PDB file of C-alpha atoms and ligand atoms in Angstrom:
ATOM      1  CA  MET E   2     -27.154  11.008   4.843  1.00 89.00           C
ATOM      2  CA  THR E   3     -27.939  14.137   2.811  1.00 95.00           C
ATOM      3  CA  ILE E   4     -25.078  15.771   0.944  1.00 98.00           C
ATOM      4  CA  GLY E   5     -25.200  19.382  -0.263  1.00 98.00           C
ATOM      5  CA  PHE E   6     -23.309  20.884  -3.181  1.00 98.00           C
ATOM      6  CA  ILE E   7     -22.934  24.602  -3.731  1.00 98.00           C
ATOM      7  CA  GLY E   8     -21.731  24.769  -7.309  1.00 98.00           C
ATOM      8  CA  ALA E   9     -22.075  21.924  -9.818  1.00 98.00           C
ATOM      9  CA  GLY E  10     -19.713  22.903 -12.641  1.00 97.00           C
ATOM     10  CA  SER E  11     -16.782  20.744 -13.772  1.00 95.00           C
ATOM     11  CA  MET E  12     -15.675  19.657 -10.295  1.00 96.00           C
ATOM     12  CA  GLY E  13     -18.996  19.711  -8.406  1.00 98.00           C
ATOM     13  CA  GLY E  14     -20.613  17.870 -11.323  1.00 98.00           C
ATOM     14  CA  ALA E  15     -17.809  15.251 -11.457  1.00 97.00           C
ATOM     15  CA  MET E  16     -18.184  14.612  -7.705  1.00 98.00           C
ATOM     16  CA  ILE E  17     -21.967  14.297  -7.955  1.00 98.00           C
ATOM     17  CA  GLU E  18     -21.623  11.851 -10.864  1.00 98.00           C
ATOM     18  CA  GLY E  19     -19.091   9.827  -8.899  1.00 98.00           C
ATOM     19  CA  LEU E  20     -21.347   9.697  -5.833  1.00 98.00           C
ATOM     20  CA  ILE E  21     -24.371   8.565  -7.815  1.00 97.00           C
ATOM     21  CA  GLY E  22     -22.197   6.053  -9.681  1.00 97.00           C
ATOM     22  CA  SER E  23     -21.081   4.625  -6.328  1.00 96.00           C
ATOM     23  CA  GLY E  24     -24.678   4.061  -5.233  1.00 96.00           C
ATOM     24  CA  THR E  25     -25.707   7.318  -3.511  1.00 96.00           C
ATOM     25  CA  ASP E  26     -29.407   8.006  -4.048  1.00 97.00           C
ATOM     26  CA  PRO E  27     -29.793  11.209  -6.135  1.00 97.00           C
ATOM     27  CA  GLY E  28     -32.637  12.104  -3.744  1.00 96.00           C
ATOM     28  CA  ASP E  29     -30.010  12.455  -0.987  1.00 97.00           C
ATOM     29  CA  ILE E  30     -28.098  15.140  -2.920  1.00 98.00           C
ATOM     30  CA  VAL E  31     -29.121  18.804  -2.706  1.00 98.00           C
ATOM     31  CA  VAL E  32     -27.532  21.244  -5.155  1.00 98.00           C
ATOM     32  CA  LYS E  33     -27.459  25.003  -5.601  1.00 98.00           C
ATOM     33  CA  GLY E  34     -26.086  26.380  -8.842  1.00 97.00           C
ATOM     34  CA  GLY E  35     -25.028  29.809 -10.056  1.00 96.00           C
ATOM     35  CA  THR E  36     -26.570  32.109 -12.634  1.00 95.00           C
ATOM     36  CA  HIS E  37     -25.833  30.235 -15.870  1.00 95.00           C
ATOM     37  CA  GLY E  38     -28.085  27.218 -15.298  1.00 94.00           C
ATOM     38  CA  THR E  39     -25.213  24.688 -15.233  1.00 97.00           C
ATOM     39  CA  ALA E  40     -26.584  22.798 -12.215  1.00 97.00           C
ATOM     40  CA  ALA E  41     -30.108  22.859 -13.681  1.00 96.00           C
ATOM     41  CA  GLY E  42     -28.772  21.260 -16.888  1.00 96.00           C
ATOM     42  CA  LEU E  43     -27.032  18.523 -14.898  1.00 97.00           C
ATOM     43  CA  GLN E  44     -30.125  17.981 -12.764  1.00 96.00           C
ATOM     44  CA  GLU E  45     -32.086  16.858 -15.841  1.00 96.00           C
ATOM     45  CA  LYS E  46     -29.589  14.026 -16.259  1.00 96.00           C
ATOM     46  CA  LEU E  47     -28.781  13.122 -12.646  1.00 97.00           C
ATOM     47  CA  LYS E  48     -32.128  13.883 -10.910  1.00 96.00           C
ATOM     48  CA  PHE E  49     -30.730  15.359  -7.676  1.00 97.00           C
ATOM     49  CA  THR E  50     -32.688  17.995  -5.743  1.00 97.00           C
ATOM     50  CA  LEU E  51     -32.069  21.506  -7.041  1.00 97.00           C
ATOM     51  CA  THR E  52     -32.561  24.478  -4.743  1.00 97.00           C
ATOM     52  CA  ASP E  53     -31.924  28.196  -4.579  1.00 96.00           C
ATOM     53  CA  ARG E  54     -32.326  28.420  -0.801  1.00 96.00           C
ATOM     54  CA  TYR E  55     -29.411  28.187   1.617  1.00 97.00           C
ATOM     55  CA  GLN E  56     -31.923  27.059   4.252  1.00 97.00           C
ATOM     56  CA  ASP E  57     -32.185  23.730   2.405  1.00 97.00           C
ATOM     57  CA  PHE E  58     -28.548  22.983   3.290  1.00 97.00           C
ATOM     58  CA  LYS E  59     -29.276  23.024   7.032  1.00 96.00           C
ATOM     59  CA  ALA E  60     -30.254  19.362   6.870  1.00 95.00           C
ATOM     60  CA  CYS E  61     -27.140  18.341   4.913  1.00 97.00           C
ATOM     61  CA  ARG E  62     -24.670  16.394   7.054  1.00 96.00           C
ATOM     62  CA  ILE E  63     -21.906  17.342   4.587  1.00 97.00           C
ATOM     63  CA  ILE E  64     -21.866  20.520   2.488  1.00 98.00           C
ATOM     64  CA  VAL E  65     -19.402  20.698  -0.414  1.00 98.00           C
ATOM     65  CA  VAL E  66     -18.454  24.148  -1.709  1.00 98.00           C
ATOM     66  CA  ALA E  67     -17.415  23.835  -5.384  1.00 98.00           C
ATOM     67  CA  VAL E  68     -17.572  27.369  -6.766  1.00 98.00           C
ATOM     68  CA  GLY E  69     -14.849  29.469  -8.395  1.00 97.00           C
ATOM     69  CA  THR E  70     -12.768  32.027  -6.505  1.00 96.00           C
ATOM     70  CA  SER E  71     -15.009  35.022  -7.325  1.00 97.00           C
ATOM     71  CA  ALA E  72     -18.072  33.410  -5.679  1.00 97.00           C
ATOM     72  CA  LEU E  73     -16.329  32.074  -2.567  1.00 97.00           C
ATOM     73  CA  GLU E  74     -16.778  35.070  -0.304  1.00 96.00           C
ATOM     74  CA  THR E  75     -20.519  35.361  -1.000  1.00 97.00           C
ATOM     75  CA  VAL E  76     -21.081  31.635  -0.569  1.00 98.00           C
ATOM     76  CA  PHE E  77     -19.247  31.473   2.774  1.00 98.00           C
ATOM     77  CA  LYS E  78     -21.096  34.564   3.999  1.00 97.00           C
ATOM     78  CA  GLN E  79     -24.426  32.910   3.202  1.00 97.00           C
ATOM     79  CA  LEU E  80     -23.327  29.583   4.674  1.00 98.00           C
ATOM     80  CA  SER E  81     -22.201  31.222   7.910  1.00 97.00           C
ATOM     81  CA  GLN E  82     -25.845  32.233   8.500  1.00 97.00           C
ATOM     82  CA  ILE E  83     -27.151  28.662   8.453  1.00 97.00           C
ATOM     83  CA  VAL E  84     -24.442  26.165   9.447  1.00 97.00           C
ATOM     84  CA  THR E  85     -24.296  24.590  12.906  1.00 95.00           C
ATOM     85  CA  LYS E  86     -22.202  21.892  14.589  1.00 92.00           C
ATOM     86  CA  LYS E  87     -24.403  19.349  12.799  1.00 93.00           C
ATOM     87  CA  ASN E  88     -22.889  20.273   9.423  1.00 95.00           C
ATOM     88  CA  SER E  89     -19.416  19.544   8.085  1.00 95.00           C
ATOM     89  CA  VAL E  90     -18.228  21.882   5.332  1.00 96.00           C
ATOM     90  CA  ILE E  91     -15.728  20.737   2.694  1.00 97.00           C
ATOM     91  CA  SER E  92     -14.378  23.305   0.267  1.00 97.00           C
ATOM     92  CA  VAL E  93     -12.825  21.944  -2.933  1.00 97.00           C
ATOM     93  CA  ALA E  94     -11.866  25.440  -4.069  1.00 96.00           C
ATOM     94  CA  ALA E  95      -8.140  25.837  -4.679  1.00 93.00           C
ATOM     95  CA  ALA E  96      -8.402  29.371  -3.265  1.00 94.00           C
ATOM     96  CA  SER E  97      -9.815  28.200   0.088  1.00 96.00           C
ATOM     97  CA  SER E  98      -7.808  27.544   3.218  1.00 94.00           C
ATOM     98  CA  ILE E  99      -8.649  25.911   6.528  1.00 94.00           C
ATOM     99  CA  ALA E 100      -7.908  29.163   8.357  1.00 94.00           C
ATOM    100  CA  GLY E 101     -10.096  31.187   5.963  1.00 95.00           C
ATOM    101  CA  MET E 102     -12.990  28.728   6.231  1.00 96.00           C
ATOM    102  CA  GLN E 103     -12.755  28.640  10.005  1.00 95.00           C
ATOM    103  CA  GLN E 104     -12.737  32.447  10.107  1.00 95.00           C
ATOM    104  CA  ALA E 105     -15.760  32.695   7.798  1.00 97.00           C
ATOM    105  CA  LEU E 106     -17.849  29.977   9.463  1.00 96.00           C
ATOM    106  CA  GLY E 107     -16.667  30.072  13.070  1.00 94.00           C
ATOM    107  CA  ASP E 108     -14.278  27.862  15.027  1.00 91.00           C
ATOM    108  CA  GLN E 109     -16.970  25.460  16.164  1.00 91.00           C
ATOM    109  CA  ILE E 110     -17.826  24.324  12.612  1.00 93.00           C
ATOM    110  CA  THR E 111     -16.171  21.191  11.210  1.00 94.00           C
ATOM    111  CA  VAL E 112     -14.241  22.053   8.057  1.00 95.00           C
ATOM    112  CA  ALA E 113     -12.008  20.284   5.565  1.00 96.00           C
ATOM    113  CA  HIS E 114     -10.219  21.484   2.458  1.00 97.00           C
ATOM    114  CA  ALA E 115     -10.089  18.963  -0.379  1.00 97.00           C
ATOM    115  CA  ILE E 116      -8.623  19.063  -3.868  1.00 96.00           C
ATOM    116  CA  PRO E 117     -10.088  16.287  -6.019  1.00 97.00           C
ATOM    117  CA  ASN E 118      -9.306  15.531  -9.662  1.00 96.00           C
ATOM    118  CA  THR E 119     -11.885  14.869 -12.370  1.00 95.00           C
ATOM    119  CA  PRO E 120     -11.591  11.026 -12.350  1.00 97.00           C
ATOM    120  CA  VAL E 121     -13.773  11.283  -9.205  1.00 98.00           C
ATOM    121  CA  SER E 122     -16.642  11.114 -11.733  1.00 97.00           C
ATOM    122  CA  VAL E 123     -15.853   7.394 -12.201  1.00 97.00           C
ATOM    123  CA  GLY E 124     -14.848   6.725  -8.572  1.00 97.00           C
ATOM    124  CA  GLU E 125     -11.114   6.649  -9.445  1.00 97.00           C
ATOM    125  CA  GLY E 126     -10.078  10.121  -8.340  1.00 97.00           C
ATOM    126  CA  VAL E 127      -7.282  11.301  -6.106  1.00 97.00           C
ATOM    127  CA  ILE E 128      -8.553  13.559  -3.347  1.00 98.00           C
ATOM    128  CA  GLY E 129      -5.947  15.508  -1.421  1.00 97.00           C
ATOM    129  CA  VAL E 130      -7.459  16.598   1.886  1.00 97.00           C
ATOM    130  CA  SER E 131      -6.467  18.646   4.904  1.00 96.00           C
ATOM    131  CA  TYR E 132      -8.554  18.958   8.045  1.00 93.00           C
ATOM    132  CA  GLY E 133      -9.314  21.656  10.539  1.00 82.00           C
ATOM    133  CA  SER E 134      -7.490  21.110  13.852  1.00 79.00           C
ATOM    134  CA  LYS E 135     -10.737  20.938  15.838  1.00 77.00           C
ATOM    135  CA  LEU E 136     -12.048  17.967  13.877  1.00 85.00           C
ATOM    136  CA  SER E 137     -13.279  15.070  16.023  1.00 89.00           C
ATOM    137  CA  ASP E 138     -12.370  11.492  15.061  1.00 90.00           C
ATOM    138  CA  ALA E 139     -16.048  10.837  14.298  1.00 92.00           C
ATOM    139  CA  ASP E 140     -16.296  13.835  11.918  1.00 92.00           C
ATOM    140  CA  LYS E 141     -13.037  12.922  10.233  1.00 93.00           C
ATOM    141  CA  SER E 142     -14.163   9.358   9.725  1.00 94.00           C
ATOM    142  CA  LEU E 143     -17.485  10.575   8.280  1.00 94.00           C
ATOM    143  CA  ILE E 144     -15.708  12.891   5.813  1.00 95.00           C
ATOM    144  CA  ASN E 145     -13.262  10.118   4.851  1.00 95.00           C
ATOM    145  CA  GLN E 146     -16.150   7.710   4.324  1.00 95.00           C
ATOM    146  CA  PHE E 147     -17.806  10.259   2.026  1.00 96.00           C
ATOM    147  CA  LEU E 148     -14.669  11.152   0.035  1.00 97.00           C
ATOM    148  CA  SER E 149     -13.542   7.539  -0.334  1.00 97.00           C
ATOM    149  CA  LYS E 150     -16.602   6.897  -2.520  1.00 97.00           C
ATOM    150  CA  LEU E 151     -14.877   9.092  -5.093  1.00 98.00           C
ATOM    151  CA  GLY E 152     -11.379   7.566  -5.100  1.00 98.00           C
ATOM    152  CA  LYS E 153      -8.203   7.506  -3.065  1.00 97.00           C
ATOM    153  CA  ILE E 154      -7.855   9.974  -0.210  1.00 97.00           C
ATOM    154  CA  VAL E 155      -4.403  11.415   0.433  1.00 97.00           C
ATOM    155  CA  GLU E 156      -4.280  13.310   3.709  1.00 95.00           C
ATOM    156  CA  THR E 157      -1.900  16.241   3.759  1.00 95.00           C
ATOM    157  CA  THR E 158      -1.391  19.704   5.231  1.00 93.00           C
ATOM    158  CA  ASP E 159      -3.060  22.809   3.819  1.00 90.00           C
ATOM    159  CA  ASP E 160       0.257  24.150   2.504  1.00 91.00           C
ATOM    160  CA  GLN E 161       0.985  20.914   0.570  1.00 95.00           C
ATOM    161  CA  LEU E 162      -2.498  20.768  -0.990  1.00 95.00           C
ATOM    162  CA  GLY E 163      -1.438  23.150  -3.783  1.00 93.00           C
ATOM    163  CA  ILE E 164       1.312  20.977  -5.268  1.00 96.00           C
ATOM    164  CA  LEU E 165      -0.622  17.776  -4.569  1.00 96.00           C
ATOM    165  CA  GLY E 166      -3.604  19.281  -6.377  1.00 94.00           C
ATOM    166  CA  THR E 167      -1.412  20.333  -9.298  1.00 95.00           C
ATOM    167  CA  VAL E 168       0.102  16.869  -9.752  1.00 96.00           C
ATOM    168  CA  ALA E 169      -3.260  15.111  -9.406  1.00 96.00           C
ATOM    169  CA  GLY E 170      -5.475  17.793 -10.941  1.00 93.00           C
ATOM    170  CA  CYS E 171      -3.480  18.890 -14.003  1.00 94.00           C
ATOM    171  CA  SER E 172      -1.951  15.569 -14.962  1.00 95.00           C
ATOM    172  CA  PRO E 173      -5.193  14.034 -16.298  1.00 95.00           C
ATOM    173  CA  ALA E 174      -4.878  16.551 -19.167  1.00 96.00           C
ATOM    174  CA  PHE E 175      -1.142  15.789 -19.538  1.00 97.00           C
ATOM    175  CA  ILE E 176      -1.943  12.068 -19.570  1.00 97.00           C
ATOM    176  CA  ASP E 177      -4.605  12.665 -22.238  1.00 97.00           C
ATOM    177  CA  VAL E 178      -1.890  14.280 -24.363  1.00 98.00           C
ATOM    178  CA  PHE E 179       0.381  11.274 -23.690  1.00 98.00           C
ATOM    179  CA  ILE E 180      -2.398   8.839 -24.719  1.00 98.00           C
ATOM    180  CA  GLU E 181      -2.966  10.894 -27.849  1.00 98.00           C
ATOM    181  CA  ALA E 182       0.763  10.866 -28.668  1.00 98.00           C
ATOM    182  CA  LEU E 183       1.013   7.089 -28.146  1.00 98.00           C
ATOM    183  CA  SER E 184      -2.018   6.615 -30.429  1.00 98.00           C
ATOM    184  CA  ASP E 185      -0.553   8.975 -33.044  1.00 98.00           C
ATOM    185  CA  ALA E 186       2.586   6.834 -33.064  1.00 98.00           C
ATOM    186  CA  GLY E 187       0.470   3.691 -33.482  1.00 98.00           C
ATOM    187  CA  VAL E 188      -1.475   5.285 -36.347  1.00 98.00           C
ATOM    188  CA  LEU E 189       1.780   6.474 -37.950  1.00 98.00           C
ATOM    189  CA  HIS E 190       2.889   2.854 -38.087  1.00 98.00           C
ATOM    190  CA  GLY E 191      -0.431   1.496 -39.352  1.00 98.00           C
ATOM    191  CA  LEU E 192      -2.786   0.881 -36.390  1.00 98.00           C
ATOM    192  CA  PRO E 193      -6.414   1.972 -36.864  1.00 98.00           C
ATOM    193  CA  ARG E 194      -7.126   5.073 -34.695  1.00 98.00           C
ATOM    194  CA  LYS E 195      -9.784   3.459 -32.460  1.00 98.00           C
ATOM    195  CA  GLN E 196      -7.572   0.475 -31.762  1.00 98.00           C
ATOM    196  CA  ALA E 197      -4.597   2.760 -31.098  1.00 98.00           C
ATOM    197  CA  TYR E 198      -6.588   4.659 -28.427  1.00 98.00           C
ATOM    198  CA  GLU E 199      -7.809   1.426 -26.820  1.00 98.00           C
ATOM    199  CA  VAL E 200      -4.288   0.012 -26.664  1.00 98.00           C
ATOM    200  CA  ALA E 201      -2.830   3.225 -25.196  1.00 98.00           C
ATOM    201  CA  GLU E 202      -5.623   3.673 -22.617  1.00 98.00           C
ATOM    202  CA  GLN E 203      -5.620   0.066 -21.418  1.00 98.00           C
ATOM    203  CA  THR E 204      -1.819   0.038 -21.234  1.00 98.00           C
ATOM    204  CA  LEU E 205      -1.883   3.108 -19.013  1.00 97.00           C
ATOM    205  CA  LEU E 206      -4.574   1.626 -16.761  1.00 97.00           C
ATOM    206  CA  GLY E 207      -2.793  -1.745 -16.529  1.00 97.00           C
ATOM    207  CA  THR E 208       0.588  -0.171 -15.812  1.00 97.00           C
ATOM    208  CA  ALA E 209      -0.870   1.942 -12.996  1.00 96.00           C
ATOM    209  CA  LYS E 210      -2.721  -1.073 -11.524  1.00 96.00           C
ATOM    210  CA  LEU E 211       0.423  -3.178 -11.643  1.00 96.00           C
ATOM    211  CA  ALA E 212       2.417  -0.458  -9.873  1.00 96.00           C
ATOM    212  CA  LEU E 213      -0.262  -0.073  -7.183  1.00 95.00           C
ATOM    213  CA  LYS E 214      -0.771  -3.802  -6.677  1.00 96.00           C
ATOM    214  CA  SER E 215       2.919  -4.740  -6.620  1.00 97.00           C
ATOM    215  CA  GLY E 216       3.900  -1.773  -4.436  1.00 96.00           C
ATOM    216  CA  GLU E 217       7.133  -1.585  -6.437  1.00 96.00           C
ATOM    217  CA  ASN E 218       8.587   1.754  -7.408  1.00 95.00           C
ATOM    218  CA  PRO E 219       8.542   2.586 -11.152  1.00 95.00           C
ATOM    219  CA  THR E 220      12.295   2.060 -11.563  1.00 96.00           C
ATOM    220  CA  VAL E 221      11.972  -1.608 -10.551  1.00 97.00           C
ATOM    221  CA  LEU E 222       9.020  -2.128 -12.932  1.00 97.00           C
ATOM    222  CA  LYS E 223      10.861  -0.379 -15.791  1.00 97.00           C
ATOM    223  CA  ASP E 224      14.043  -2.371 -15.189  1.00 97.00           C
ATOM    224  CA  ALA E 225      12.045  -5.594 -15.356  1.00 96.00           C
ATOM    225  CA  VAL E 226      11.007  -4.904 -18.967  1.00 96.00           C
ATOM    226  CA  THR E 227      14.255  -3.454 -20.321  1.00 97.00           C
ATOM    227  CA  SER E 228      16.536  -6.239 -21.494  1.00 97.00           C
ATOM    228  CA  PRO E 229      20.141  -5.321 -22.361  1.00 97.00           C
ATOM    229  CA  GLY E 230      20.350  -3.895 -25.877  1.00 98.00           C
ATOM    230  CA  GLY E 231      16.592  -4.528 -26.303  1.00 98.00           C
ATOM    231  CA  THR E 232      13.844  -2.520 -27.977  1.00 98.00           C
ATOM    232  CA  THR E 233      12.349  -0.976 -24.794  1.00 98.00           C
ATOM    233  CA  ILE E 234      15.641   0.484 -23.540  1.00 98.00           C
ATOM    234  CA  LYS E 235      16.179   1.936 -27.035  1.00 98.00           C
ATOM    235  CA  GLY E 236      12.778   3.605 -26.742  1.00 98.00           C
ATOM    236  CA  ILE E 237      13.628   4.935 -23.265  1.00 98.00           C
ATOM    237  CA  ALA E 238      16.914   6.364 -24.579  1.00 98.00           C
ATOM    238  CA  ALA E 239      14.894   8.157 -27.299  1.00 98.00           C
ATOM    239  CA  LEU E 240      12.505   9.541 -24.639  1.00 98.00           C
ATOM    240  CA  GLU E 241      15.412  10.862 -22.574  1.00 97.00           C
ATOM    241  CA  LYS E 242      17.169  12.304 -25.645  1.00 98.00           C
ATOM    242  CA  ASN E 243      13.986  14.280 -26.366  1.00 98.00           C
ATOM    243  CA  GLY E 244      13.633  15.578 -22.825  1.00 98.00           C
ATOM    244  CA  PHE E 245      10.519  13.604 -21.832  1.00 97.00           C
ATOM    245  CA  ARG E 246      11.238  13.595 -18.087  1.00 97.00           C
ATOM    246  CA  ASN E 247      12.193  17.271 -18.078  1.00 98.00           C
ATOM    247  CA  ALA E 248       9.106  18.172 -20.139  1.00 98.00           C
ATOM    248  CA  VAL E 249       6.863  16.554 -17.502  1.00 97.00           C
ATOM    249  CA  ILE E 250       8.644  18.287 -14.611  1.00 98.00           C
ATOM    250  CA  GLU E 251       8.456  21.623 -16.441  1.00 98.00           C
ATOM    251  CA  ALA E 252       4.737  21.090 -17.127  1.00 97.00           C
ATOM    252  CA  ILE E 253       3.980  20.516 -13.437  1.00 97.00           C
ATOM    253  CA  THR E 254       6.162  23.479 -12.453  1.00 97.00           C
ATOM    254  CA  ALA E 255       4.434  25.760 -14.991  1.00 97.00           C
ATOM    255  CA  ALA E 256       0.994  24.638 -13.783  1.00 96.00           C
ATOM    256  CA  ASN E 257       1.983  25.032 -10.148  1.00 94.00           C
ATOM    257  CA  ASN E 258       3.299  28.549 -10.731  1.00 93.00           C
ATOM    258  CA  GLY E 259       0.087  29.170 -12.739  1.00 84.00           C
TER     259      GLY E 259
HETATM  260  N1  NAP C 388     -11.996  21.545 -12.371  1.00 91.21           N
HETATM  261  C1  NAP C 388     -11.048  20.916 -11.651  1.00 91.21           C
HETATM  262  O1  NAP C 388     -10.344  19.999 -12.143  1.00 91.21           O
HETATM  263  C2  NAP C 388     -10.832  21.307 -10.205  1.00 91.21           C
HETATM  264  C3  NAP C 388      -9.957  20.520  -9.425  1.00 91.21           C
HETATM  265  C4  NAP C 388      -9.803  20.807  -8.064  1.00 91.21           C
HETATM  266  C5  NAP C 388     -10.477  21.903  -7.512  1.00 91.21           C
HETATM  267  N2  NAP C 388     -11.284  22.664  -8.295  1.00 91.21           N
HETATM  268  C6  NAP C 388     -11.969  23.814  -7.661  1.00 91.21           C
HETATM  269  O2  NAP C 388     -13.353  23.665  -7.826  1.00 91.21           O
HETATM  270  C7  NAP C 388     -13.963  24.960  -7.889  1.00 91.21           C
HETATM  271  C8  NAP C 388     -14.890  24.983  -9.088  1.00 91.21           C
HETATM  272  O3  NAP C 388     -14.116  24.744 -10.243  1.00 91.21           O
HETATM  273  P1  NAP C 388     -14.803  24.213 -11.570  1.00 91.21           P
HETATM  274  O4  NAP C 388     -13.699  23.807 -12.480  1.00 91.21           O
HETATM  275  O5  NAP C 388     -15.878  23.223 -11.230  1.00 91.21           O
HETATM  276  O6  NAP C 388     -15.460  25.567 -12.102  1.00 91.21           O
HETATM  277  P2  NAP C 388     -16.796  25.756 -12.939  1.00 91.21           P
HETATM  278  O7  NAP C 388     -16.931  24.653 -13.937  1.00 91.21           O
HETATM  279  O8  NAP C 388     -16.807  27.170 -13.412  1.00 91.21           O
HETATM  280  O9  NAP C 388     -17.952  25.553 -11.855  1.00 91.21           O
HETATM  281  C9  NAP C 388     -18.248  26.472 -10.862  1.00 91.21           C
HETATM  282  C10 NAP C 388     -19.748  26.471 -10.710  1.00 91.21           C
HETATM  283  O10 NAP C 388     -20.084  27.296  -9.620  1.00 91.21           O
HETATM  284  C11 NAP C 388     -21.379  27.806  -9.867  1.00 91.21           C
HETATM  285  N3  NAP C 388     -21.597  28.997  -9.056  1.00 91.21           N
HETATM  286  C12 NAP C 388     -21.083  30.241  -9.222  1.00 91.21           C
HETATM  287  N4  NAP C 388     -21.551  31.070  -8.260  1.00 91.21           N
HETATM  288  C13 NAP C 388     -22.353  30.330  -7.472  1.00 91.21           C
HETATM  289  C14 NAP C 388     -23.120  30.587  -6.319  1.00 91.21           C
HETATM  290  N5  NAP C 388     -23.158  31.817  -5.757  1.00 91.21           N
HETATM  291  N6  NAP C 388     -23.847  29.573  -5.772  1.00 91.21           N
HETATM  292  C15 NAP C 388     -23.832  28.343  -6.303  1.00 91.21           C
HETATM  293  N7  NAP C 388     -23.120  28.033  -7.426  1.00 91.21           N
HETATM  294  C16 NAP C 388     -22.390  29.010  -7.986  1.00 91.21           C
HETATM  295  C17 NAP C 388     -21.412  28.087 -11.354  1.00 91.21           C
HETATM  296  O11 NAP C 388     -22.752  27.895 -11.791  1.00 91.21           O
HETATM  297  P3  NAP C 388     -23.312  28.539 -13.182  1.00 91.21           P
HETATM  298  O12 NAP C 388     -22.437  27.952 -14.253  1.00 91.21           O
HETATM  299  O13 NAP C 388     -24.703  28.057 -13.263  1.00 91.21           O
HETATM  300  O14 NAP C 388     -23.181  30.012 -13.057  1.00 91.21           O
HETATM  301  C18 NAP C 388     -20.463  27.042 -11.934  1.00 91.21           C
HETATM  302  O15 NAP C 388     -21.131  25.985 -12.593  1.00 91.21           O
HETATM  303  C19 NAP C 388     -12.833  25.988  -8.027  1.00 91.21           C
HETATM  304  O16 NAP C 388     -12.723  26.740  -6.848  1.00 91.21           O
HETATM  305  C20 NAP C 388     -11.583  25.155  -8.279  1.00 91.21           C
HETATM  306  O17 NAP C 388     -10.447  25.674  -7.630  1.00 91.21           O
HETATM  307  C21 NAP C 388     -11.493  22.396  -9.618  1.00 91.21           C
END
């Protein structure tokens, strides 16, 4: 199955890396870039097919639009000239909407709106997705099969994609800050920097895996490691005293109001 990408910057590039990492042949990926040569630079590393012609996307079963807001209108105008029922178009642009895509491309074209986060580059992303109402079960299953190569799909409605995308899309940077802070604390108390990063990163990964595998909510997992009067509950009290929970909620709110 040939996959097309229009735009291969941060997000398009992360998705392409994730696809190739999950076994997709780079020869099955067709990419068109913008004017700054970003896609051409990535092509040297990932060896996908680079094109400047919209005609080359006709043969793509799935076409991913991954350009910024200012290029969206032009890209959809060009796409509307070449897409048919044989193509499915997924926009990962935050500024897209199912209704807007359907209006630009026509009601008969299969569309989906997805908001992935950058861990898609290692196949561990979260991909919020909403579908056009006319989508057949076969098309939906094909799109799900494609997106699931990049991580966990969370189906939602178009109006919930914004907040879902904010929580999943902005928090990798917040989590990087958290990892950095944990490592700083380790270094402050004598751990070598490299070791401090490794410990913080693996702890985060392990904690998330445990939560997913056990299916328990975080309160249950936290309660299990906080003995009465113990060190962990003292640490949690210090977090609360310093507004940790509120800081996270405010960060998501600020990003969402962006
Ligand atoms: N980054 C994220 O974490 C994230 C998460 C979810 C959704 N998104 C969405 O993904 C979209 C892209 O974001 P980004 O962060 O990847 O931005 P970006 O790094 O600026 O990438 C956008 C790319 O689009 C290319 N482009 C511009 N005009 C084009 C055209 N007419 N045809 C083909 N390619 C064109 C640019 O190529 P040149 O550089 O060569 O000009 C650029 O590399 C946005 O709409 C955003 O809402 C991003």
